[in-house]
Coordinates of N, CA and C in Angstrom, one line a residue:
Chain A
E951 N 23.9 -38.2 -58.5 CA 23.6 -37.1 -57.6 C 22.5 -37.5 -56.6
V952 N 22.8 -37.3 -55.3 CA 21.9 -37.6 -54.3 C 20.7 -36.6 -54.3
R953 N 19.5 -37.2 -54.3 CA 18.3 -36.4 -54.4 C 17.3 -36.9 -53.4
L954 N 16.7 -36.0 -52.6 CA 15.7 -36.3 -51.6 C 14.5 -35.3 -51.9
V955 N 13.3 -35.9 -52.1 CA 12.2 -35.1 -52.4 C 11.0 -35.4 -51.5
E956 N 10.7 -34.4 -50.6 CA 9.6 -34.6 -49.7 C 8.2 -34.3 -50.3
S957 N 7.2 -34.9 -49.8 CA 5.8 -34.6 -50.3 C 4.9 -35.0 -49.1
G958 N 3.6 -34.5 -49.3 CA 2.6 -34.9 -48.3 C 2.2 -33.8 -47.4
G959 N 2.9 -32.7 -47.4 CA 2.5 -31.6 -46.5 C 1.2 -31.0 -46.9
G960 N 0.7 -30.1 -46.0 CA -0.5 -29.4 -46.3 C -1.1 -28.8 -45.1
L961 N -2.3 -28.3 -45.2 CA -3.1 -27.7 -44.1 C -4.0 -28.8 -43.5
I962 N -3.9 -28.9 -42.2 CA -4.6 -30.0 -41.5 C -5.1 -29.4 -40.2
Q963 N -6.3 -29.9 -39.8 CA -6.9 -29.4 -38.5 C -6.2 -30.0 -37.3
P964 N -6.2 -29.3 -36.2 CA -5.7 -29.9 -35.0 C -6.3 -31.2 -34.7
G965 N -5.5 -32.2 -34.3 CA -6.0 -33.5 -34.0 C -6.0 -34.4 -35.2
G966 N -5.7 -33.9 -36.4 CA -5.7 -34.7 -37.6 C -4.4 -35.4 -37.8
S967 N -4.4 -36.1 -38.9 CA -3.2 -37.0 -39.3 C -2.7 -36.6 -40.7
L968 N -1.4 -36.8 -40.9 CA -0.8 -36.6 -42.1 C 0.4 -37.5 -42.3
R969 N 0.6 -37.9 -43.5 CA 1.7 -38.8 -43.8 C 2.7 -38.1 -44.8
L970 N 3.9 -37.9 -44.3 CA 4.9 -37.3 -45.2 C 5.7 -38.4 -45.9
S971 N 6.1 -38.2 -47.1 CA 7.0 -39.1 -47.8 C 8.3 -38.4 -48.2
C972 N 9.3 -39.2 -48.4 CA 10.6 -38.6 -48.9 C 11.1 -39.7 -49.9
A973 N 11.2 -39.3 -51.2 CA 11.6 -40.2 -52.2 C 13.1 -39.9 -52.4
A974 N 13.9 -41.0 -52.3 CA 15.4 -40.9 -52.4 C 15.9 -41.5 -53.7
S975 N 16.9 -40.9 -54.3 CA 17.5 -41.4 -55.5 C 19.0 -40.9 -55.5
G976 N 19.8 -41.6 -56.3 CA 21.2 -41.2 -56.5 C 22.1 -41.9 -55.5
F977 N 21.6 -42.7 -54.6 CA 22.5 -43.4 -53.7 C 21.8 -44.7 -53.3
I978 N 22.5 -45.6 -52.6 CA 22.0 -46.8 -52.1 C 21.2 -46.6 -50.8
F979 N 19.9 -46.4 -51.0 CA 19.1 -45.9 -49.9 C 19.1 -46.9 -48.7
S980 N 19.1 -48.2 -49.0 CA 19.0 -49.2 -48.0 C 20.3 -49.2 -47.1
R981 N 21.3 -48.5 -47.4 CA 22.5 -48.5 -46.6 C 22.6 -47.2 -45.8
S982 N 21.6 -46.4 -45.9 CA 21.7 -45.1 -45.2 C 20.7 -44.9 -44.1
S983 N 21.1 -44.5 -42.9 CA 20.2 -44.0 -41.9 C 19.6 -42.7 -42.3
M984 N 18.4 -42.5 -41.9 CA 17.7 -41.3 -42.3 C 17.0 -40.6 -41.2
N985 N 16.8 -39.3 -41.3 CA 16.2 -38.5 -40.3 C 15.2 -37.5 -40.8
W986 N 14.3 -37.1 -40.0 CA 13.4 -36.0 -40.2 C 13.8 -34.8 -39.3
V987 N 13.8 -33.7 -39.9 CA 14.2 -32.4 -39.1 C 13.1 -31.4 -39.5
R988 N 12.6 -30.6 -38.5 CA 11.6 -29.6 -38.9 C 12.1 -28.3 -38.5
Q989 N 11.4 -27.3 -39.0 CA 11.7 -25.9 -38.7 C 10.4 -25.1 -38.7
A990 N 10.0 -24.7 -37.5 CA 8.8 -23.9 -37.4 C 9.0 -22.5 -38.0
P991 N 8.0 -21.8 -38.4 CA 8.2 -20.5 -39.0 C 9.0 -19.5 -38.2
G992 N 10.1 -19.0 -38.7 CA 10.9 -18.1 -38.1 C 11.8 -18.7 -36.9
K993 N 11.8 -20.0 -36.8 CA 12.5 -20.6 -35.7 C 13.7 -21.5 -36.3
G994 N 14.4 -22.1 -35.3 CA 15.5 -22.9 -35.7 C 15.2 -24.3 -36.1
L995 N 16.2 -25.1 -36.3 CA 16.1 -26.5 -36.7 C 15.8 -27.4 -35.5
E996 N 14.9 -28.3 -35.6 CA 14.6 -29.3 -34.6 C 14.7 -30.7 -35.1
W997 N 15.5 -31.5 -34.6 CA 15.6 -32.9 -35.0 C 14.3 -33.6 -34.5
V998 N 13.7 -34.4 -35.4 CA 12.4 -35.0 -35.1 C 12.5 -36.5 -34.9
S999 N 13.1 -37.2 -35.9 CA 13.1 -38.6 -35.8 C 14.2 -39.2 -36.6
Y1000 N 14.6 -40.5 -36.2 CA 15.7 -41.2 -36.8 C 15.3 -42.6 -37.1
I1001 N 15.8 -43.2 -38.2 CA 15.6 -44.6 -38.5 C 16.9 -45.2 -39.1
S1002 N 17.2 -46.3 -38.6 CA 18.5 -47.0 -39.1 C 18.3 -47.5 -40.5
S1003 N 19.4 -47.9 -41.1 CA 19.3 -48.3 -42.5 C 18.4 -49.4 -42.8
S1004 N 18.3 -50.4 -42.0 CA 17.4 -51.5 -42.2 C 16.1 -51.3 -41.5
G1005 N 16.0 -50.3 -40.7 CA 14.7 -50.0 -40.1 C 14.4 -50.5 -38.7
P1006 N 15.2 -51.3 -38.1 CA 14.7 -51.8 -36.8 C 14.9 -50.8 -35.7
T1007 N 15.8 -49.9 -35.9 CA 16.0 -48.9 -34.8 C 15.5 -47.5 -35.2
T1008 N 14.6 -47.0 -34.3 CA 14.0 -45.7 -34.5 C 14.1 -44.9 -33.2
D1009 N 14.0 -43.6 -33.3 CA 14.0 -42.7 -32.2 C 13.3 -41.5 -32.5
Y1010 N 12.8 -40.8 -31.5 CA 12.0 -39.6 -31.7 C 12.3 -38.5 -30.7
A1011 N 12.1 -37.3 -31.1 CA 12.2 -36.2 -30.1 C 11.0 -36.4 -29.1
D1012 N 11.2 -35.9 -27.9 CA 10.2 -36.0 -26.9 C 8.9 -35.3 -27.3
S1013 N 9.1 -34.2 -28.1 CA 7.9 -33.4 -28.5 C 7.0 -34.2 -29.5
V1014 N 7.4 -35.3 -30.1 CA 6.6 -36.0 -31.0 C 6.4 -37.5 -30.6
K1015 N 7.1 -37.9 -29.6 CA 7.1 -39.3 -29.3 C 5.6 -39.7 -28.9
G1016 N 5.2 -40.9 -29.4 CA 3.9 -41.4 -29.2 C 2.8 -40.8 -30.2
R1017 N 3.2 -39.8 -31.0 CA 2.3 -39.3 -32.0 C 2.8 -39.5 -33.4
F1018 N 4.1 -39.5 -33.6 CA 4.7 -39.6 -34.9 C 5.4 -41.0 -35.0
T1019 N 5.3 -41.6 -36.2 CA 6.0 -42.8 -36.5 C 6.8 -42.7 -37.8
I1020 N 8.1 -43.0 -37.7 CA 9.0 -43.0 -38.8 C 9.0 -44.5 -39.4
S1021 N 9.1 -44.6 -40.7 CA 9.2 -45.9 -41.3 C 9.9 -45.7 -42.7
R1022 N 10.3 -46.8 -43.3 CA 10.9 -46.8 -44.6 C 10.6 -48.0 -45.4
D1023 N 10.7 -47.9 -46.7 CA 10.5 -49.0 -47.6 C 11.7 -49.0 -48.5
N1024 N 12.7 -49.8 -48.2 CA 13.9 -49.8 -48.9 C 13.7 -50.3 -50.4
A1025 N 12.7 -51.1 -50.6 CA 12.4 -51.5 -52.0 C 11.9 -50.3 -52.8
K1026 N 11.3 -49.4 -52.2 CA 10.8 -48.2 -52.9 C 11.6 -47.0 -52.7
N1027 N 12.8 -47.1 -52.1 CA 13.7 -46.0 -51.8 C 12.9 -44.8 -51.2
S1028 N 12.1 -45.1 -50.2 CA 11.2 -44.1 -49.6 C 11.2 -44.1 -48.1
L1029 N 11.2 -42.9 -47.6 CA 11.1 -42.7 -46.1 C 9.7 -42.0 -45.8
Y1030 N 9.2 -42.4 -44.7 CA 7.9 -41.8 -44.3 C 7.9 -41.3 -42.9
L1031 N 6.9 -40.4 -42.7 CA 6.7 -39.9 -41.3 C 5.1 -39.8 -41.2
Q1032 N 4.6 -40.7 -40.4 CA 3.2 -40.7 -40.1 C 3.0 -39.8 -38.8
M1033 N 2.2 -38.8 -39.0 CA 2.0 -37.8 -38.0 C 0.5 -37.8 -37.5
N1034 N 0.3 -38.2 -36.3 CA -1.1 -38.3 -35.7 C -1.2 -37.2 -34.6
S1035 N -2.5 -37.0 -34.2 CA -2.8 -36.1 -33.2 C -2.0 -34.8 -33.3
L1036 N -2.1 -34.2 -34.5 CA -1.3 -33.0 -34.8 C -1.8 -31.8 -34.0
R1037 N -0.8 -31.0 -33.6 CA -1.0 -29.8 -32.8 C -0.5 -28.6 -33.6
A1038 N -1.0 -27.4 -33.1 CA -0.5 -26.2 -33.8 C 1.0 -26.1 -33.8
E1039 N 1.6 -26.5 -32.7 CA 3.1 -26.4 -32.6 C 3.8 -27.4 -33.5
D1040 N 3.1 -28.2 -34.2 CA 3.8 -29.1 -35.2 C 3.9 -28.4 -36.5
T1041 N 3.3 -27.2 -36.6 CA 3.4 -26.4 -37.9 C 4.9 -26.1 -38.2
A1042 N 5.3 -26.5 -39.3 CA 6.7 -26.4 -39.7 C 7.0 -26.8 -41.1
V1043 N 8.2 -26.5 -41.6 CA 8.7 -27.2 -42.8 C 9.4 -28.4 -42.3
Y1044 N 9.1 -29.5 -42.9 CA 9.7 -30.8 -42.6 C 10.7 -31.2 -43.6
Y1045 N 11.9 -31.5 -43.2 CA 13.0 -31.9 -44.1 C 13.3 -33.4 -43.8
C1046 N 13.6 -34.2 -44.9 CA 14.2 -35.4 -44.7 C 15.7 -35.2 -44.9
A1047 N 16.6 -36.0 -44.2 CA 18.0 -35.8 -44.3 C 18.7 -37.1 -44.3
R1048 N 19.7 -37.3 -45.1 CA 20.5 -38.5 -45.1 C 21.6 -38.3 -44.1
E1049 N 21.9 -39.4 -43.4 CA 23.0 -39.4 -42.4 C 24.1 -40.1 -43.0
L1050 N 25.3 -39.4 -43.0 CA 26.5 -40.0 -43.5 C 27.5 -40.3 -42.4
Y1051 N 28.2 -41.4 -42.5 CA 29.1 -41.8 -41.5 C 30.5 -41.8 -42.1
F1052 N 31.5 -41.4 -41.3 CA 32.9 -41.7 -41.6 C 33.6 -41.9 -40.4
G1053 N 34.1 -43.1 -40.2 CA 34.7 -43.5 -38.9 C 33.7 -43.4 -37.8
D1054 N 34.0 -42.7 -36.8 CA 33.0 -42.6 -35.7 C 32.3 -41.2 -35.7
K1055 N 32.3 -40.6 -36.9 CA 31.7 -39.3 -37.0 C 30.5 -39.4 -38.0
N1056 N 29.4 -38.7 -37.8 CA 28.3 -38.7 -38.6 C 27.7 -37.3 -38.7
W1057 N 27.0 -37.1 -39.8 CA 26.4 -35.8 -40.1 C 25.3 -35.9 -41.1
F1058 N 24.5 -34.9 -41.3 CA 23.5 -34.9 -42.3 C 24.0 -34.2 -43.6
D1059 N 24.4 -35.1 -44.6 CA 25.1 -34.5 -45.8 C 24.1 -34.1 -46.9
S1060 N 22.9 -34.6 -46.9 CA 22.0 -34.3 -48.0 C 20.6 -34.1 -47.4
W1061 N 19.9 -33.1 -47.9 CA 18.6 -32.7 -47.4 C 17.7 -32.5 -48.5
G1062 N 16.4 -32.8 -48.3 CA 15.4 -32.4 -49.3 C 15.1 -30.9 -49.3
Q1063 N 14.1 -30.6 -50.1 CA 13.8 -29.1 -50.2 C 12.7 -28.8 -49.1
G1064 N 12.2 -29.8 -48.4 CA 11.2 -29.6 -47.4 C 9.8 -29.6 -47.9
T1065 N 8.9 -30.0 -47.0 CA 7.4 -29.9 -47.2 C 6.8 -29.2 -46.0
R1066 N 5.9 -28.3 -46.3 CA 5.3 -27.5 -45.3 C 4.0 -28.1 -44.7
V1067 N 4.0 -28.2 -43.4 CA 2.8 -28.7 -42.7 C 2.3 -27.5 -41.9
T1068 N 1.0 -27.2 -42.0 CA 0.3 -26.2 -41.3 C -0.9 -26.8 -40.5
V1069 N -0.8 -26.7 -39.2 CA -1.9 -27.3 -38.4 C -2.7 -26.1 -37.8
S1070 N -3.9 -26.0 -38.4 CA -4.8 -24.8 -38.0 C -6.2 -25.2 -38.3
S1071 N -7.1 -24.6 -37.5 CA -8.5 -24.8 -37.8 C -9.1 -23.6 -38.6
Chain B
D1445 N 18.7 -35.7 -22.5 CA 19.2 -35.3 -23.9 C 20.3 -34.3 -23.8
I1446 N 21.2 -34.2 -24.7 CA 22.2 -33.3 -24.8 C 21.7 -31.9 -25.3
Q1447 N 21.9 -30.9 -24.6 CA 21.5 -29.5 -25.0 C 22.6 -28.8 -25.6
M1448 N 22.3 -28.0 -26.6 CA 23.4 -27.2 -27.3 C 23.0 -25.8 -27.2
T1449 N 24.0 -25.0 -26.7 CA 23.8 -23.6 -26.5 C 24.7 -22.8 -27.4
Q1450 N 24.1 -22.1 -28.3 CA 24.9 -21.4 -29.4 C 24.8 -19.9 -29.1
S1451 N 25.9 -19.2 -29.3 CA 26.0 -17.8 -29.2 C 26.9 -17.1 -30.1
P1452 N 26.6 -15.9 -30.5 CA 25.4 -15.1 -30.2 C 24.2 -15.6 -31.0
S1453 N 23.0 -15.1 -30.8 CA 21.9 -15.5 -31.6 C 21.9 -14.7 -32.9
S1454 N 22.5 -13.5 -32.9 CA 22.6 -12.7 -34.1 C 23.9 -11.9 -34.0
L1455 N 24.4 -11.5 -35.2 CA 25.6 -10.8 -35.2 C 25.5 -9.8 -36.4
S1456 N 25.8 -8.6 -36.2 CA 25.8 -7.6 -37.2 C 27.2 -7.4 -37.7
V1457 N 27.5 -7.7 -38.9 CA 28.9 -7.8 -39.4 C 29.0 -7.2 -40.8
S1458 N 30.3 -6.9 -41.2 CA 30.5 -6.3 -42.5 C 31.4 -7.3 -43.3
V1459 N 31.3 -7.1 -44.6 CA 32.1 -7.9 -45.5 C 33.6 -7.7 -45.2
G1460 N 34.3 -8.8 -45.1 CA 35.7 -8.7 -44.7 C 36.0 -8.9 -43.2
D1461 N 35.0 -8.9 -42.4 CA 35.1 -9.2 -41.0 C 35.5 -10.6 -40.7
R1462 N 36.1 -10.8 -39.6 CA 36.3 -12.1 -39.0 C 35.2 -12.4 -38.0
V1463 N 34.5 -13.6 -38.2 CA 33.4 -13.9 -37.4 C 33.7 -15.2 -36.6
T1464 N 33.3 -15.2 -35.3 CA 33.4 -16.3 -34.4 C 32.1 -16.6 -33.8
I1465 N 31.6 -17.9 -34.0 CA 30.4 -18.3 -33.4 C 30.7 -19.5 -32.4
T1466 N 30.1 -19.5 -31.2 CA 30.5 -20.6 -30.3 C 29.2 -21.4 -30.0
C1467 N 29.5 -22.6 -29.6 CA 28.5 -23.7 -29.3 C 29.0 -24.5 -28.2
R1468 N 28.1 -24.6 -27.2 CA 28.5 -25.4 -26.0 C 27.5 -26.5 -25.8
A1469 N 28.0 -27.7 -25.5 CA 27.2 -28.8 -25.2 C 27.0 -29.0 -23.7
S1470 N 25.9 -29.6 -23.3 CA 25.6 -29.8 -21.9 C 26.4 -30.9 -21.3
Q1471 N 27.0 -31.7 -22.1 CA 27.9 -32.8 -21.6 C 29.0 -33.0 -22.7
S1472 N 30.0 -33.7 -22.4 CA 31.1 -33.9 -23.4 C 30.6 -34.7 -24.5
I1473 N 30.9 -34.2 -25.7 CA 30.5 -34.9 -27.0 C 31.7 -35.2 -27.8
S1474 N 32.9 -35.2 -27.2 CA 34.1 -35.5 -27.9 C 34.2 -34.4 -29.1
T1475 N 34.3 -34.9 -30.3 CA 34.3 -34.0 -31.5 C 33.1 -34.3 -32.4
S1476 N 32.0 -34.8 -31.8 CA 30.8 -35.1 -32.6 C 30.0 -33.9 -32.8
L1477 N 30.5 -32.9 -33.5 CA 29.9 -31.6 -33.6 C 29.9 -31.2 -35.1
N1478 N 28.8 -30.8 -35.6 CA 28.7 -30.4 -37.0 C 28.2 -29.0 -37.1
W1479 N 28.6 -28.3 -38.2 CA 28.1 -26.9 -38.4 C 27.4 -26.9 -39.8
Y1480 N 26.2 -26.2 -39.8 CA 25.4 -26.1 -41.0 C 25.2 -24.6 -41.3
Q1481 N 25.0 -24.3 -42.5 CA 24.7 -23.0 -43.0 C 23.3 -23.1 -43.6
Q1482 N 22.4 -22.1 -43.3 CA 21.1 -22.1 -43.9 C 20.8 -20.7 -44.5
K1483 N 20.4 -20.6 -45.7 CA 19.9 -19.4 -46.3 C 18.4 -19.4 -46.4
P1484 N 17.8 -18.2 -46.4 CA 16.3 -18.1 -46.3 C 15.7 -19.0 -47.4
G1485 N 14.7 -19.8 -47.0 CA 13.9 -20.6 -48.0 C 14.7 -21.8 -48.5
K1486 N 15.8 -22.1 -48.0 CA 16.6 -23.2 -48.4 C 16.9 -24.2 -47.3
A1487 N 17.2 -25.4 -47.7 CA 17.6 -26.4 -46.8 C 19.0 -26.1 -46.2
P1488 N 19.3 -26.6 -45.0 CA 20.6 -26.4 -44.5 C 21.7 -27.1 -45.3
K1489 N 22.9 -26.7 -45.2 CA 24.0 -27.3 -45.9 C 25.1 -27.5 -44.9
V1490 N 25.7 -28.7 -44.9 CA 26.8 -29.0 -43.9 C 28.0 -28.3 -44.4
L1491 N 28.7 -27.6 -43.4 CA 30.0 -27.0 -43.7 C 31.1 -27.8 -43.1
I1492 N 30.9 -28.2 -41.8 CA 32.0 -28.8 -41.1 C 31.4 -30.0 -40.3
S1493 N 32.1 -31.1 -40.4 CA 31.7 -32.3 -39.6 C 32.9 -32.6 -38.6
G1494 N 32.6 -33.4 -37.6 CA 33.6 -33.8 -36.7 C 34.4 -32.7 -36.1
A1495 N 33.7 -31.6 -35.8 CA 34.2 -30.4 -35.2 C 35.1 -29.6 -36.1
S1496 N 35.9 -30.2 -37.0 CA 36.9 -29.5 -37.7 C 37.2 -29.9 -39.1
T1497 N 36.4 -30.9 -39.6 CA 36.6 -31.3 -41.0 C 35.8 -30.6 -42.0
L1498 N 36.4 -29.8 -42.8 CA 35.7 -29.0 -43.8 C 35.2 -29.9 -44.9
Q1499 N 33.9 -29.8 -45.2 CA 33.3 -30.6 -46.2 C 33.8 -30.1 -47.6
S1500 N 33.7 -31.0 -48.5 CA 34.2 -30.8 -49.9 C 33.4 -29.6 -50.5
G1501 N 34.1 -28.7 -51.1 CA 33.5 -27.6 -51.7 C 33.3 -26.4 -50.9
V1502 N 33.5 -26.5 -49.6 CA 33.3 -25.4 -48.6 C 34.6 -24.5 -48.6
P1503 N 34.5 -23.2 -48.8 CA 35.7 -22.4 -48.8 C 36.5 -22.5 -47.6
S1504 N 37.8 -22.3 -47.8 CA 38.7 -22.5 -46.7 C 38.7 -21.3 -45.6
R1505 N 37.9 -20.3 -45.9 CA 37.7 -19.3 -44.9 C 36.9 -19.7 -43.7
F1506 N 36.2 -20.9 -43.9 CA 35.4 -21.5 -42.8 C 36.4 -22.5 -42.1
S1507 N 36.3 -22.5 -40.7 CA 37.0 -23.4 -40.0 C 36.3 -23.7 -38.7
G1508 N 36.6 -24.9 -38.1 CA 35.9 -25.3 -36.9 C 37.0 -25.8 -35.9
S1509 N 36.7 -25.6 -34.6 CA 37.6 -26.2 -33.6 C 36.8 -26.5 -32.4
G1510 N 37.5 -27.2 -31.5 CA 36.9 -27.6 -30.2 C 36.8 -29.0 -30.0
S1511 N 36.6 -29.4 -28.7 CA 36.3 -30.8 -28.4 C 35.7 -30.8 -27.0
G1512 N 35.1 -31.9 -26.6 CA 34.5 -31.9 -25.3 C 33.1 -31.2 -25.3
T1513 N 33.1 -30.0 -24.7 CA 31.9 -29.3 -24.6 C 31.9 -27.9 -25.3
D1514 N 33.0 -27.4 -25.7 CA 33.1 -26.1 -26.3 C 33.7 -26.1 -27.7
F1515 N 32.9 -25.5 -28.6 CA 33.3 -25.5 -30.0 C 33.1 -24.1 -30.6
T1516 N 33.9 -23.9 -31.7 CA 33.9 -22.6 -32.4 C 33.8 -22.8 -33.9
L1517 N 33.0 -22.0 -34.5 CA 33.0 -21.8 -36.0 C 33.6 -20.5 -36.3
T1518 N 34.6 -20.4 -37.1 CA 35.2 -19.2 -37.5 C 35.1 -18.9 -39.0
I1519 N 34.8 -17.7 -39.4 CA 34.8 -17.3 -40.8 C 35.7 -16.2 -40.9
T1520 N 36.8 -16.4 -41.6 CA 37.8 -15.3 -41.8 C 37.3 -14.5 -43.1
S1521 N 37.4 -13.2 -43.1 CA 37.1 -12.4 -44.2 C 35.8 -12.8 -44.8
L1522 N 34.7 -12.4 -44.1 CA 33.3 -12.7 -44.5 C 33.0 -12.2 -45.9
Q1523 N 32.4 -13.0 -46.7 CA 32.0 -12.7 -48.0 C 30.5 -12.4 -48.1
P1524 N 30.0 -11.7 -49.1 CA 28.6 -11.4 -49.2 C 27.7 -12.7 -49.2
E1525 N 28.2 -13.8 -49.7 CA 27.4 -15.0 -49.8 C 27.3 -15.7 -48.4
D1526 N 28.1 -15.2 -47.5 CA 28.1 -15.9 -46.1 C 27.0 -15.4 -45.2
F1527 N 26.3 -14.3 -45.6 CA 25.2 -13.9 -44.8 C 24.1 -14.9 -44.8
A1528 N 23.9 -15.5 -43.6 CA 23.0 -16.7 -43.5 C 22.9 -17.0 -42.0
T1529 N 22.2 -18.0 -41.7 CA 22.1 -18.5 -40.3 C 22.9 -19.8 -40.2
Y1530 N 23.6 -19.8 -39.1 CA 24.5 -21.0 -38.8 C 24.0 -21.8 -37.6
Y1531 N 24.0 -23.1 -37.7 CA 23.6 -24.0 -36.7 C 24.7 -25.0 -36.3
C1532 N 24.9 -25.2 -35.1 CA 25.7 -26.3 -34.6 C 24.7 -27.5 -34.4
Q1533 N 25.3 -28.7 -34.4 CA 24.5 -29.9 -34.2 C 25.4 -31.0 -33.5
Q1534 N 24.9 -31.6 -32.5 CA 25.7 -32.6 -31.9 C 25.2 -34.0 -32.4
S1535 N 26.2 -34.8 -32.7 CA 25.9 -36.2 -33.3 C 26.5 -37.2 -32.5
Y1536 N 26.5 -37.1 -31.2 CA 27.1 -38.0 -30.2 C 26.2 -39.2 -30.0
G1537 N 26.7 -40.4 -30.2 CA 25.8 -41.5 -30.0 C 24.9 -41.7 -31.3
T1538 N 23.8 -42.4 -31.0 CA 22.8 -42.6 -32.1 C 21.6 -41.8 -31.9
A1539 N 21.2 -41.1 -32.9 CA 19.9 -40.3 -32.9 C 20.0 -39.2 -31.8
R1540 N 18.8 -38.5 -31.6 CA 18.7 -37.4 -30.7 C 19.7 -36.3 -31.0
Y1541 N 19.8 -36.0 -32.3 CA 20.9 -35.1 -32.8 C 20.5 -33.6 -32.6
T1542 N 20.6 -33.1 -31.4 CA 20.1 -31.7 -31.2 C 20.9 -30.7 -31.9
F1543 N 20.2 -29.6 -32.2 CA 20.8 -28.4 -32.9 C 20.9 -27.3 -31.9
G1544 N 21.8 -26.4 -32.1 CA 21.9 -25.1 -31.4 C 20.7 -24.2 -31.9
Q1545 N 20.6 -23.1 -31.3 CA 19.4 -22.2 -31.6 C 19.7 -21.4 -32.9
G1546 N 20.9 -21.4 -33.4 CA 21.2 -20.7 -34.6 C 21.8 -19.3 -34.3
T1547 N 22.6 -18.9 -35.3 CA 23.3 -17.6 -35.2 C 23.0 -16.9 -36.6
K1548 N 22.3 -15.8 -36.6 CA 22.0 -15.1 -37.9 C 23.0 -14.0 -38.1
L1549 N 23.7 -14.1 -39.2 CA 24.6 -13.0 -39.6 C 23.9 -12.0 -40.4
E1550 N 23.9 -10.8 -39.9 CA 23.2 -9.7 -40.6 C 24.2 -8.6 -41.1
I1551 N 23.9 -8.0 -42.1 CA 24.8 -6.9 -42.7 C 24.7 -5.7 -41.8
K1552 N 25.9 -5.2 -41.4 CA 26.0 -4.0 -40.6 C 25.7 -2.8 -41.5

């Protein structure tokens, strides 16, 4: 069974830093591209960041580019999101999601339960 | 970036109704369109990938159609467990997988 478990969320002051983790199990992590998606309170889903299976390719939403860094440790079956210079608008539940491919189509087939980040003084 | 416009933002419906939700992309995305269902306090769940491929375990009352820029999610004979928020997502190219704003189905 595919399992993704996020951790590392919490209350942080504006300008602070936080590192989220996502522990993966039940599949060959090193073969999967991964993503972070967030959801602000009462709002919709926002794609945040992507990392390829081996890690050389990453991408970010414009709203977090230059402040967030996605990384992975395939030996530890773990995904990370380093969040710096946090702002109130980064307050959200953060989900890690596995990207599945079939032919030329791809989608997020497995999601974690989410970890809540609150940026407030 | 590709923008996704989903409508309506909310819909008041009854059990047994037929529901149609639309999603429009700001540029052609072929059939790189996915639909997700999210219930309160839960992670999203994929229903349909590639615009029309029903995921394993998803009831056949859900269907998707469209290509290019215009897409539709249809739920025939709405069931009580279908009251949720639905999101479209474009997965054209690599990364920058934007979501629509969501459509919340509410009980009439």
